């Protein structure tokens, strides 16, 4: 059923409170009547968690979280009546008991299942919520699973419908999530209650909107309205009104990389009353090949390379929405068109999907199942999971952003890696029960049984979807990204990404708190900083350990450059026209705490070098270089937008000082949603050892620079290739930075005489629109500072330069 937003402007309202919170020993108070002796109450926000309330009261710290699951947590407030009202509880974590005026009205054992209870309120009523100790529940004897994961502990968590957040040592902060994590709302119970089943689809250029409205007590006339058009709904049976609106030439919804995410308001008029049914987007979604050959999506008939990251809640303490829009805007700015919500977290609030609808970001949603051998054969567990899924699909029924529903995270992989046969790890629920359950409410989405899954083994790189860490955690060479023939990487490229200079938290490896922020797999004898160090050593021919001790600042500079280069190189392989790869989602979007975490955005929501690299890699109009050995360099031109583009391709070979060894240029017309591959021989029209493969004599160039410009001469995209060692040795390169004013605001013109490797634009308190980029000899770049009214103060330097150029009003 679609979410009813309001009726004649009346929407459910959050309970006003004020709320109070108290902690008691497990079982000390059987009900609210036993709370008279409890005096230590503190204010609490709802929605929120006990941790957020205790933090606000100065009794709890995110940096040194104390346990909460070993206590019962009580919330209380007063309600004003009188009358018949409906209370809605959208999320209660986790073992919750609810009393109204001392009478129990609800008991629930799931963090993910919403509830609605009709109640009679007195003039003033007392509402009490108790969240029983989860630790006491987890300590009770329970049937063990056939396998036990190391990542999540304890094993008894598999029986409880709650988030794995807080239970993953070395992976996420151990923060206990207890309380009403989603809104508690109240609305008067009125006659004529409405529920709606609303489905939008796209057939060519024609939109179809089917509606089934159930109206308590019936109605005289019901009209469906959308896009300035309307159609009457017919009473198919008493109280059920149905019909379909056909909308020729409707503006479709697209991922933002491929078009405009158009949305259309939908209302129903019921005997003069207006029911707001929210907004819909008209789109089609299909597979371009069998799942077993690699997941590959087409939106509105156009293949889409899905790229983005794994999502984490922006507020890890209160589990609220604070910061959600900022993170989604950064994801969009970086060219991401898909985010995956993993089964280790929680289902996002409806507002998250509304924002993804608005911004044109596809969502891959895991069920909240991860790693464990879940008791699907337990009827109570299976029914609870089905209710959970149904409720989620109900409230997201009209969200065009929801593209994939997945049966969980690394459940199949966990068992398969322990040597179990397919009969053990391929659970029947997610493989056979989930698809029809999803199709009943969302026939327009793709169902994936698990992440990863689809190959002979769940983690086989070619089939279905994989968690690919060949380049990355397993320290394979960069060309493994092609050799693995990845079909779709629903997780990939995890590194301990260093934050930018000046970020709050540990400043570097000399800080005693630095190691606490490094992610690691429990039980492994390595961490993700050693993974990053491997690529620093292999790319730049340095000893990372020695450099870390002798020059920590340069050690971090090369670490930032290494993760950026690895990400750009990997996605260049995957995005080229002949690649079998149809998507890649980086682990992960944001850090969960201070330090060098997996996130491409740090814990303060400031982008890191990896984010800037992905922004360059994910440009919808793009030029990529791949090394094809004896066939020279291949230049891949990609235009994912709907508009045809008149472009110019330039390819230049130089040494570090700028001496030109070869140059070519060609005008190209590239249709919308099209790509083209040119070879260096195509462009030059003669033999040139572009990859230094033939080696008939000394190599005469150090850098290949490909540039794509538009009809106005503006640079659209650039790409670089190094046939020999990366030019990271420091020398004077003639780096300059000149303030300029553009139509969009203040900017900085960064120029260089010699090649500049990894140009870093650092401005404390401000964000440059690019940093970590290369500059070809004799060229310049305009760097803007979003949201800055005047040029901030900062410095510009390059990995291979000795200069540090100051800029800004005090420079």
Coordinates of C-alpha atoms in Angstrom, one line a residue, residues 36-487:
X36 CA 7.4 5.4 41.2
X37 CA 10.7 4.8 42.9
X38 CA 12.8 5.7 39.9
X39 CA 13.9 9.3 40.2
X40 CA 16.8 9.7 37.8
X41 CA 14.9 10.8 34.7
X42 CA 16.5 12.9 31.9
X43 CA 15.0 14.6 28.8
X44 CA 14.9 12.6 25.6
X45 CA 14.2 13.3 22.0
X46 CA 11.8 11.1 20.0
X47 CA 12.6 9.8 17.5
X48 CA 16.0 9.1 18.9
X49 CA 18.0 6.6 21.0
X50 CA 19.0 6.3 24.6
X51 CA 22.5 7.0 23.6
X52 CA 21.6 10.3 22.0
X53 CA 19.6 11.3 25.1
X54 CA 22.4 10.3 27.5
X55 CA 24.9 12.1 25.3
X56 CA 22.9 15.3 25.4
X57 CA 22.8 14.9 29.2
X58 CA 26.6 14.6 29.4
X59 CA 26.4 10.9 30.5
X60 CA 27.6 9.1 27.4
X61 CA 30.4 9.6 24.8
X62 CA 30.5 8.6 21.2
X63 CA 34.3 8.3 21.4
X64 CA 34.1 6.0 24.4
X65 CA 30.6 4.5 24.2
X66 CA 29.4 2.7 27.4
X67 CA 27.0 -0.3 27.1
X68 CA 23.2 0.3 27.2
X69 CA 22.0 -3.2 26.1
X70 CA 22.6 -4.4 29.6
X71 CA 19.8 -2.3 31.0
X72 CA 16.1 -1.7 30.6
X73 CA 15.3 1.7 29.0
X74 CA 12.1 3.5 29.9
X75 CA 10.5 6.4 28.0
X76 CA 7.4 8.3 29.3
X77 CA 5.2 11.2 28.1
X78 CA 1.7 12.6 28.5
X79 CA -1.0 12.6 25.8
X80 CA -3.9 14.9 25.6
X81 CA -7.4 13.7 24.6
X82 CA -10.1 12.9 24.9
X83 CA -11.2 10.8 21.9
X84 CA -10.3 7.9 19.6
X85 CA -6.8 8.2 18.1
X86 CA -4.4 6.0 16.2
X87 CA -0.8 5.8 17.5
X88 CA 1.8 4.8 15.0
X89 CA 5.2 3.4 16.0
X90 CA 7.5 3.4 13.0
X91 CA 10.5 1.8 14.6
X92 CA 11.2 0.5 18.1
X93 CA 14.6 -0.9 18.9
X94 CA 14.2 -3.6 19.9
X95 CA 12.4 -5.6 22.6
X96 CA 9.6 -3.1 23.3
X97 CA 6.6 -3.0 25.6
X98 CA 4.1 -0.2 25.4
X99 CA 1.5 0.8 28.0
X100 CA -1.2 3.5 27.9
X101 CA -2.5 4.5 31.4
X102 CA -0.9 1.4 32.8
X103 CA -2.5 -1.0 30.3
X104 CA -0.3 -2.9 27.8
X105 CA -1.3 -2.1 24.2
X106 CA 1.7 -3.4 22.2
X107 CA 4.6 -5.8 22.5
X108 CA 7.2 -6.2 19.7
X109 CA 10.5 -7.9 19.2
X110 CA 11.6 -6.3 15.9
X111 CA 13.4 -3.0 15.3
X112 CA 12.2 -3.0 11.7
X113 CA 8.4 -3.6 12.0
X114 CA 6.1 -0.6 12.3
X115 CA 2.9 -0.8 14.3
X116 CA -0.4 1.1 14.5
X117 CA -2.7 0.9 17.5
X118 CA -6.1 2.5 17.9
X119 CA -6.6 3.8 21.4
X120 CA -9.1 5.8 23.5
X121 CA -7.4 8.7 25.2
X122 CA -8.6 10.3 28.4
X123 CA -8.3 14.1 28.9
X124 CA -4.7 13.3 29.9
X125 CA -3.1 9.9 29.4
X126 CA 0.2 8.4 30.4
X127 CA 2.2 6.7 27.6
X128 CA 5.2 4.5 28.7
X129 CA 7.6 2.6 26.6
X130 CA 10.0 0.0 27.9
X131 CA 12.9 -1.4 25.9
X132 CA 14.0 -4.6 27.6
X133 CA 17.7 -5.5 28.0
X134 CA 18.9 -7.0 24.7
X135 CA 22.0 -8.3 26.4
X136 CA 19.8 -10.4 28.7
X137 CA 18.0 -11.8 25.7
X138 CA 21.2 -12.6 23.8
X139 CA 22.7 -14.3 26.8
X140 CA 19.8 -16.8 26.9
X141 CA 20.6 -20.3 25.4
X142 CA 19.5 -20.5 21.8
X143 CA 19.8 -22.9 19.0
X144 CA 23.1 -22.5 17.2
X145 CA 23.4 -21.9 13.5
X146 CA 25.3 -24.2 11.1
X147 CA 28.0 -21.6 10.9
X148 CA 29.1 -18.7 13.0
X149 CA 30.5 -15.5 11.5
X150 CA 33.5 -13.8 12.9
X151 CA 32.4 -10.3 11.8
X152 CA 29.2 -10.1 13.9
X153 CA 29.0 -11.3 17.5
X154 CA 27.3 -12.9 19.4
X155 CA 25.8 -15.8 17.4
X156 CA 22.5 -15.5 19.2
X157 CA 21.9 -12.2 17.3
X158 CA 20.6 -14.3 14.4
X159 CA 17.3 -14.9 16.3
X160 CA 16.6 -11.2 17.0
X161 CA 15.3 -8.7 14.4
X162 CA 17.7 -5.8 15.1
X163 CA 20.6 -4.0 13.4
X164 CA 24.1 -5.5 13.4
X165 CA 25.4 -2.0 14.0
X166 CA 27.2 -2.1 17.4
X167 CA 27.9 -5.8 17.1
X168 CA 30.8 -5.7 14.6
X169 CA 34.2 -5.2 16.4
X170 CA 36.8 -3.6 14.2
X171 CA 34.2 -2.7 11.6
X172 CA 31.9 -0.2 13.3
X173 CA 31.8 1.6 16.6
X174 CA 30.2 -0.5 19.4
X175 CA 27.3 1.8 20.0
X176 CA 24.2 0.3 21.5
X177 CA 21.0 1.3 19.7
X178 CA 18.0 1.3 22.0
X179 CA 14.8 3.4 21.8
X180 CA 12.1 4.8 19.4
X181 CA 14.4 5.2 16.4
X182 CA 11.6 6.3 14.1
X183 CA 8.7 8.7 14.7
X184 CA 5.8 8.1 16.9
X185 CA 2.8 9.8 15.5
X186 CA -0.8 10.4 16.5
X187 CA -3.9 11.1 14.4
X188 CA -7.6 11.2 15.1
X189 CA -9.6 8.2 14.0
X190 CA -12.2 9.5 11.5
X191 CA -14.7 7.7 9.3
X192 CA -13.7 7.1 5.7
X193 CA -10.2 5.9 6.3
X194 CA -8.3 5.4 3.1
X195 CA -5.6 3.0 2.0
X196 CA -4.1 3.1 -1.5
X197 CA -2.3 0.7 -3.8
X198 CA -0.5 2.9 -6.4
X199 CA 1.7 1.7 -9.2
X200 CA 3.5 3.7 -11.8
X201 CA 5.1 2.2 -14.9
X202 CA 6.5 3.3 -18.3
X203 CA 5.7 1.7 -21.6
X204 CA 7.8 3.4 -24.2
X205 CA 6.9 7.1 -23.9
X206 CA 3.5 6.4 -22.2
X207 CA 3.1 6.4 -18.4
X208 CA 0.6 4.2 -16.7
X209 CA -0.7 4.9 -13.2
X210 CA -2.9 2.2 -11.7
X211 CA -4.7 2.8 -8.4
X212 CA -6.8 0.8 -6.0
X213 CA -8.2 2.8 -3.2
X214 CA -10.0 1.2 -0.3
X215 CA -12.3 3.6 1.5
X216 CA -13.9 2.7 4.7
X217 CA -17.7 3.2 4.4
X218 CA -17.4 3.8 0.6
X219 CA -17.7 7.0 -1.3
X220 CA -19.8 8.8 -3.9
X221 CA -17.1 9.9 -6.4
X222 CA -13.4 9.2 -6.5
X223 CA -11.0 10.9 -9.0
X224 CA -7.3 10.2 -9.6
X225 CA -5.2 13.2 -10.6
X226 CA -1.6 13.3 -12.0
X227 CA 0.4 15.6 -14.3
X228 CA -2.6 18.0 -14.7
X229 CA -4.8 15.1 -15.9
X230 CA -7.5 13.1 -14.1
X231 CA -9.5 10.0 -14.4
X232 CA -12.4 8.6 -12.4
X233 CA -12.0 5.5 -10.3
X234 CA -14.7 2.9 -10.5
X235 CA -16.1 1.0 -7.5
X236 CA -15.0 -2.5 -8.3
X237 CA -16.5 -3.9 -5.1
X238 CA -18.0 -2.2 -2.0
X239 CA -15.4 0.3 -0.7
X240 CA -12.8 -0.6 -3.4
X241 CA -12.2 2.0 -6.2
X242 CA -9.9 1.1 -9.0
X243 CA -8.7 2.4 -12.4
X244 CA -5.8 3.2 -14.6
X245 CA -4.6 6.6 -15.9
X246 CA -2.8 6.5 -19.3
X247 CA -0.4 9.4 -19.7
X248 CA 1.1 9.7 -23.2
X249 CA 4.4 11.6 -23.5
X250 CA 4.9 11.7 -19.8
X251 CA 8.3 13.0 -18.6
X252 CA 10.1 9.9 -17.3
X253 CA 12.3 9.5 -14.3
X254 CA 15.9 8.9 -15.0
X255 CA 19.1 8.5 -12.8
X256 CA 20.6 11.9 -12.8
X257 CA 23.6 10.7 -14.9
X258 CA 21.4 9.8 -17.8
X259 CA 18.6 12.4 -17.7
X260 CA 16.2 14.3 -15.4
X261 CA 14.6 12.5 -12.4
X262 CA 11.1 13.8 -13.2
X263 CA 8.5 13.3 -10.5
X264 CA 4.7 13.9 -10.6
X265 CA 2.4 14.7 -7.8
X266 CA -0.6 12.3 -7.4
X267 CA -3.8 13.1 -5.5
X268 CA -7.2 11.5 -5.2
X269 CA -10.3 13.5 -4.7
X270 CA -12.9 11.6 -2.6
X271 CA -16.2 13.3 -2.3
X272 CA -14.4 16.7 -2.3
X273 CA -11.7 15.7 0.1
X274 CA -8.1 15.7 -1.3
X275 CA -5.8 12.8 -0.5
X276 CA -2.1 13.5 -1.0
X277 CA -0.6 10.3 -2.4
X278 CA 2.9 11.7 -2.8
X279 CA 4.9 11.8 -6.0
X280 CA 5.6 9.1 -8.5
X281 CA 8.3 8.6 -11.2
X282 CA 7.6 6.8 -14.4
X283 CA 10.4 4.5 -15.4
X284 CA 11.0 1.0 -16.5
X285 CA 13.7 -1.3 -15.1
X286 CA 15.0 -4.5 -16.7
X287 CA 18.0 -6.8 -16.9
X288 CA 20.1 -6.6 -20.1
X289 CA 21.4 -10.2 -19.6
X290 CA 20.7 -13.2 -17.4
X291 CA 21.6 -12.5 -13.7
X292 CA 24.0 -15.5 -13.8
X293 CA 26.1 -13.7 -16.5
X294 CA 26.4 -10.7 -14.3
X295 CA 23.8 -8.2 -13.0
X296 CA 23.2 -5.5 -15.6
X297 CA 20.4 -2.9 -15.5
X298 CA 18.6 -0.9 -18.1
X299 CA 16.5 2.1 -17.1
X300 CA 13.9 3.1 -19.7
X301 CA 15.5 0.7 -22.1
X302 CA 19.0 2.3 -21.8
X303 CA 21.8 0.3 -20.2
X304 CA 23.1 2.1 -17.1
X305 CA 26.5 1.6 -15.6
X306 CA 25.6 1.7 -11.9
X307 CA 28.3 3.4 -9.8
X308 CA 28.3 4.7 -6.3
X309 CA 29.0 3.5 -2.7
X310 CA 27.7 1.6 0.2
X311 CA 25.5 3.8 2.4
X312 CA 25.8 4.2 6.2
X313 CA 23.4 6.1 8.5
X314 CA 24.6 9.7 8.8
X315 CA 23.9 9.8 12.5
X316 CA 25.3 6.7 14.2
X317 CA 24.2 7.7 17.6
X318 CA 20.6 8.8 17.2
X319 CA 20.0 7.0 13.9
X320 CA 18.3 10.2 12.7
X321 CA 18.3 12.0 9.3
X322 CA 20.7 14.8 10.2
X323 CA 23.2 15.1 7.4
X324 CA 21.3 12.8 4.9
X325 CA 20.7 15.5 2.3
X326 CA 24.4 16.7 2.6
X327 CA 25.7 13.2 2.0
X328 CA 23.3 12.5 -0.9
X329 CA 24.2 15.8 -2.5
X330 CA 27.9 14.9 -2.3
X331 CA 27.1 11.5 -3.7
X332 CA 25.3 13.1 -6.6
X333 CA 28.1 15.7 -7.2
X334 CA 30.6 12.9 -7.4
X335 CA 28.5 11.3 -10.2
X336 CA 27.2 8.4 -8.2
X337 CA 23.9 7.1 -9.4
X338 CA 23.4 4.2 -7.0
X339 CA 23.8 3.6 -3.3
X340 CA 23.5 0.3 -1.6
X341 CA 22.0 0.0 1.9
X342 CA 23.7 -3.1 3.3
X343 CA 22.1 -5.8 5.5
X344 CA 24.4 -4.8 8.4
X345 CA 22.5 -1.5 9.0
X346 CA 18.8 -0.6 9.0
X347 CA 16.1 0.3 6.5
X348 CA 16.3 4.1 5.9
X349 CA 13.5 6.4 6.7
X350 CA 11.0 7.3 4.0
X351 CA 12.6 10.7 3.6
X352 CA 15.8 9.1 2.4
X353 CA 13.9 7.6 -0.5
X354 CA 12.1 10.9 -1.2
X355 CA 15.5 12.6 -1.5
X356 CA 16.9 9.8 -3.7
X357 CA 13.8 10.2 -5.9
X358 CA 14.4 13.9 -6.1
X359 CA 18.2 13.6 -6.8
X360 CA 18.0 10.8 -9.3
X361 CA 19.9 8.2 -7.3
X362 CA 19.1 4.5 -7.6
X363 CA 18.9 2.5 -4.3
X364 CA 20.0 -1.1 -3.8
X365 CA 18.2 -2.2 -0.6
X366 CA 19.4 -5.3 1.3
X367 CA 17.1 -7.0 3.7
X368 CA 18.5 -6.6 7.2
X369 CA 20.1 -10.0 7.1
X370 CA 23.9 -10.4 7.3
X371 CA 26.4 -13.3 7.6
X372 CA 24.3 -15.5 9.9
X373 CA 22.5 -18.8 9.4
X374 CA 19.1 -17.3 9.9
X375 CA 16.3 -19.6 11.2
X376 CA 14.0 -19.4 8.2
X377 CA 12.5 -22.7 9.2
X378 CA 11.1 -21.1 12.4
X379 CA 7.5 -20.0 11.6
X380 CA 7.6 -17.1 14.0
X381 CA 10.9 -15.8 12.4
X382 CA 9.6 -16.3 8.9
X383 CA 6.3 -14.5 9.6
X384 CA 8.1 -11.6 11.3
X385 CA 10.5 -11.2 8.3
X386 CA 7.6 -11.3 5.9
X387 CA 5.8 -8.5 7.8
X388 CA 9.0 -6.5 7.9
X389 CA 9.5 -6.8 4.1
X390 CA 5.8 -6.0 3.4
X391 CA 5.9 -2.9 5.6
X392 CA 9.0 -1.7 3.8
X393 CA 7.6 -2.2 0.4
X394 CA 4.4 -0.5 1.4
X395 CA 6.0 2.8 2.4
X396 CA 8.3 2.8 -0.6
X397 CA 5.8 1.6 -3.2
X398 CA 5.9 4.9 -5.2
X399 CA 9.7 5.4 -4.9
X400 CA 11.2 5.2 -8.4
X401 CA 14.7 5.3 -6.8
X402 CA 14.2 1.8 -5.3
X403 CA 15.7 -0.5 -7.9
X404 CA 17.0 -3.6 -6.2
X405 CA 15.7 -5.6 -3.3
X406 CA 18.4 -8.0 -2.1
X407 CA 18.1 -10.9 0.3
X408 CA 20.9 -9.8 2.6
X409 CA 24.6 -9.2 2.9
X410 CA 27.3 -12.0 2.8
X411 CA 25.0 -14.7 4.1
X412 CA 25.7 -17.0 1.3
X413 CA 29.3 -16.0 1.1
X414 CA 29.9 -16.6 4.7
X415 CA 28.9 -20.3 4.6
X416 CA 30.5 -20.9 1.2
X417 CA 33.9 -19.6 2.3
X418 CA 33.7 -22.0 5.2
X419 CA 33.4 -24.9 2.7
X420 CA 29.7 -25.5 2.9
X421 CA 27.9 -26.9 -0.2
X422 CA 25.2 -24.9 -2.1
X423 CA 22.5 -26.9 -0.4
X424 CA 23.5 -25.3 2.8
X425 CA 24.3 -21.7 1.9
X426 CA 21.6 -21.0 -0.8
X427 CA 18.6 -20.5 1.5
X428 CA 15.2 -21.1 -0.1
X429 CA 13.6 -18.0 1.5
X430 CA 15.7 -15.5 -0.4
X431 CA 15.9 -17.5 -3.6
X432 CA 12.3 -18.7 -3.9
X433 CA 10.1 -16.9 -1.4
X434 CA 11.4 -13.3 -1.7
X435 CA 10.8 -12.8 -5.5
X436 CA 7.0 -13.4 -5.4
X437 CA 6.7 -11.4 -2.2
X438 CA 8.4 -8.4 -3.8
X439 CA 6.5 -8.8 -7.1
X440 CA 3.2 -8.6 -5.3
X441 CA 3.9 -5.0 -4.3
X442 CA 6.8 -3.8 -6.5
X443 CA 6.8 -5.7 -9.8
X444 CA 9.0 -3.0 -11.2
X445 CA 12.1 -3.8 -9.1
X446 CA 14.9 -6.4 -9.5
X447 CA 15.2 -9.0 -6.8
X448 CA 18.7 -10.4 -6.0
X449 CA 18.9 -13.4 -3.7
X450 CA 22.0 -12.2 -1.8
X451 CA 25.1 -9.9 -2.1
X452 CA 27.2 -11.5 -3.4
X453 CA 25.5 -14.3 -5.3
X454 CA 25.0 -15.7 -8.9
X455 CA 28.2 -17.6 -9.7
X456 CA 29.3 -21.2 -9.0
X457 CA 30.3 -19.7 -5.6
X458 CA 28.5 -16.6 -4.3
X459 CA 31.7 -14.5 -4.6
X460 CA 32.7 -15.6 -8.1
X461 CA 33.5 -12.4 -9.8
X462 CA 31.8 -13.0 -13.2
X463 CA 28.3 -14.1 -12.3
X464 CA 25.5 -12.2 -10.6
X465 CA 26.9 -9.7 -8.2
X466 CA 30.2 -10.0 -6.4
X467 CA 32.1 -8.4 -3.6
X468 CA 35.3 -7.7 -5.6
X469 CA 38.4 -7.0 -3.5
X470 CA 41.0 -8.4 -5.9
X471 CA 42.3 -4.9 -6.4
X472 CA 42.1 -3.7 -2.8
X473 CA 42.1 -6.1 0.1
X474 CA 43.7 -9.0 -1.7
X475 CA 46.5 -6.7 -3.1
X476 CA 46.2 -7.9 -6.7
X477 CA 47.8 -5.8 -9.5
X478 CA 45.6 -3.2 -11.2
X479 CA 45.1 -5.3 -14.3
X480 CA 43.2 -7.8 -12.2
X481 CA 40.2 -5.5 -12.5
X482 CA 40.1 -6.6 -16.2
X483 CA 41.3 -10.1 -15.7
X484 CA 38.6 -10.9 -13.2
X485 CA 35.8 -10.0 -15.7
X486 CA 33.6 -8.6 -12.9
X487 CA 29.9 -8.7 -13.8

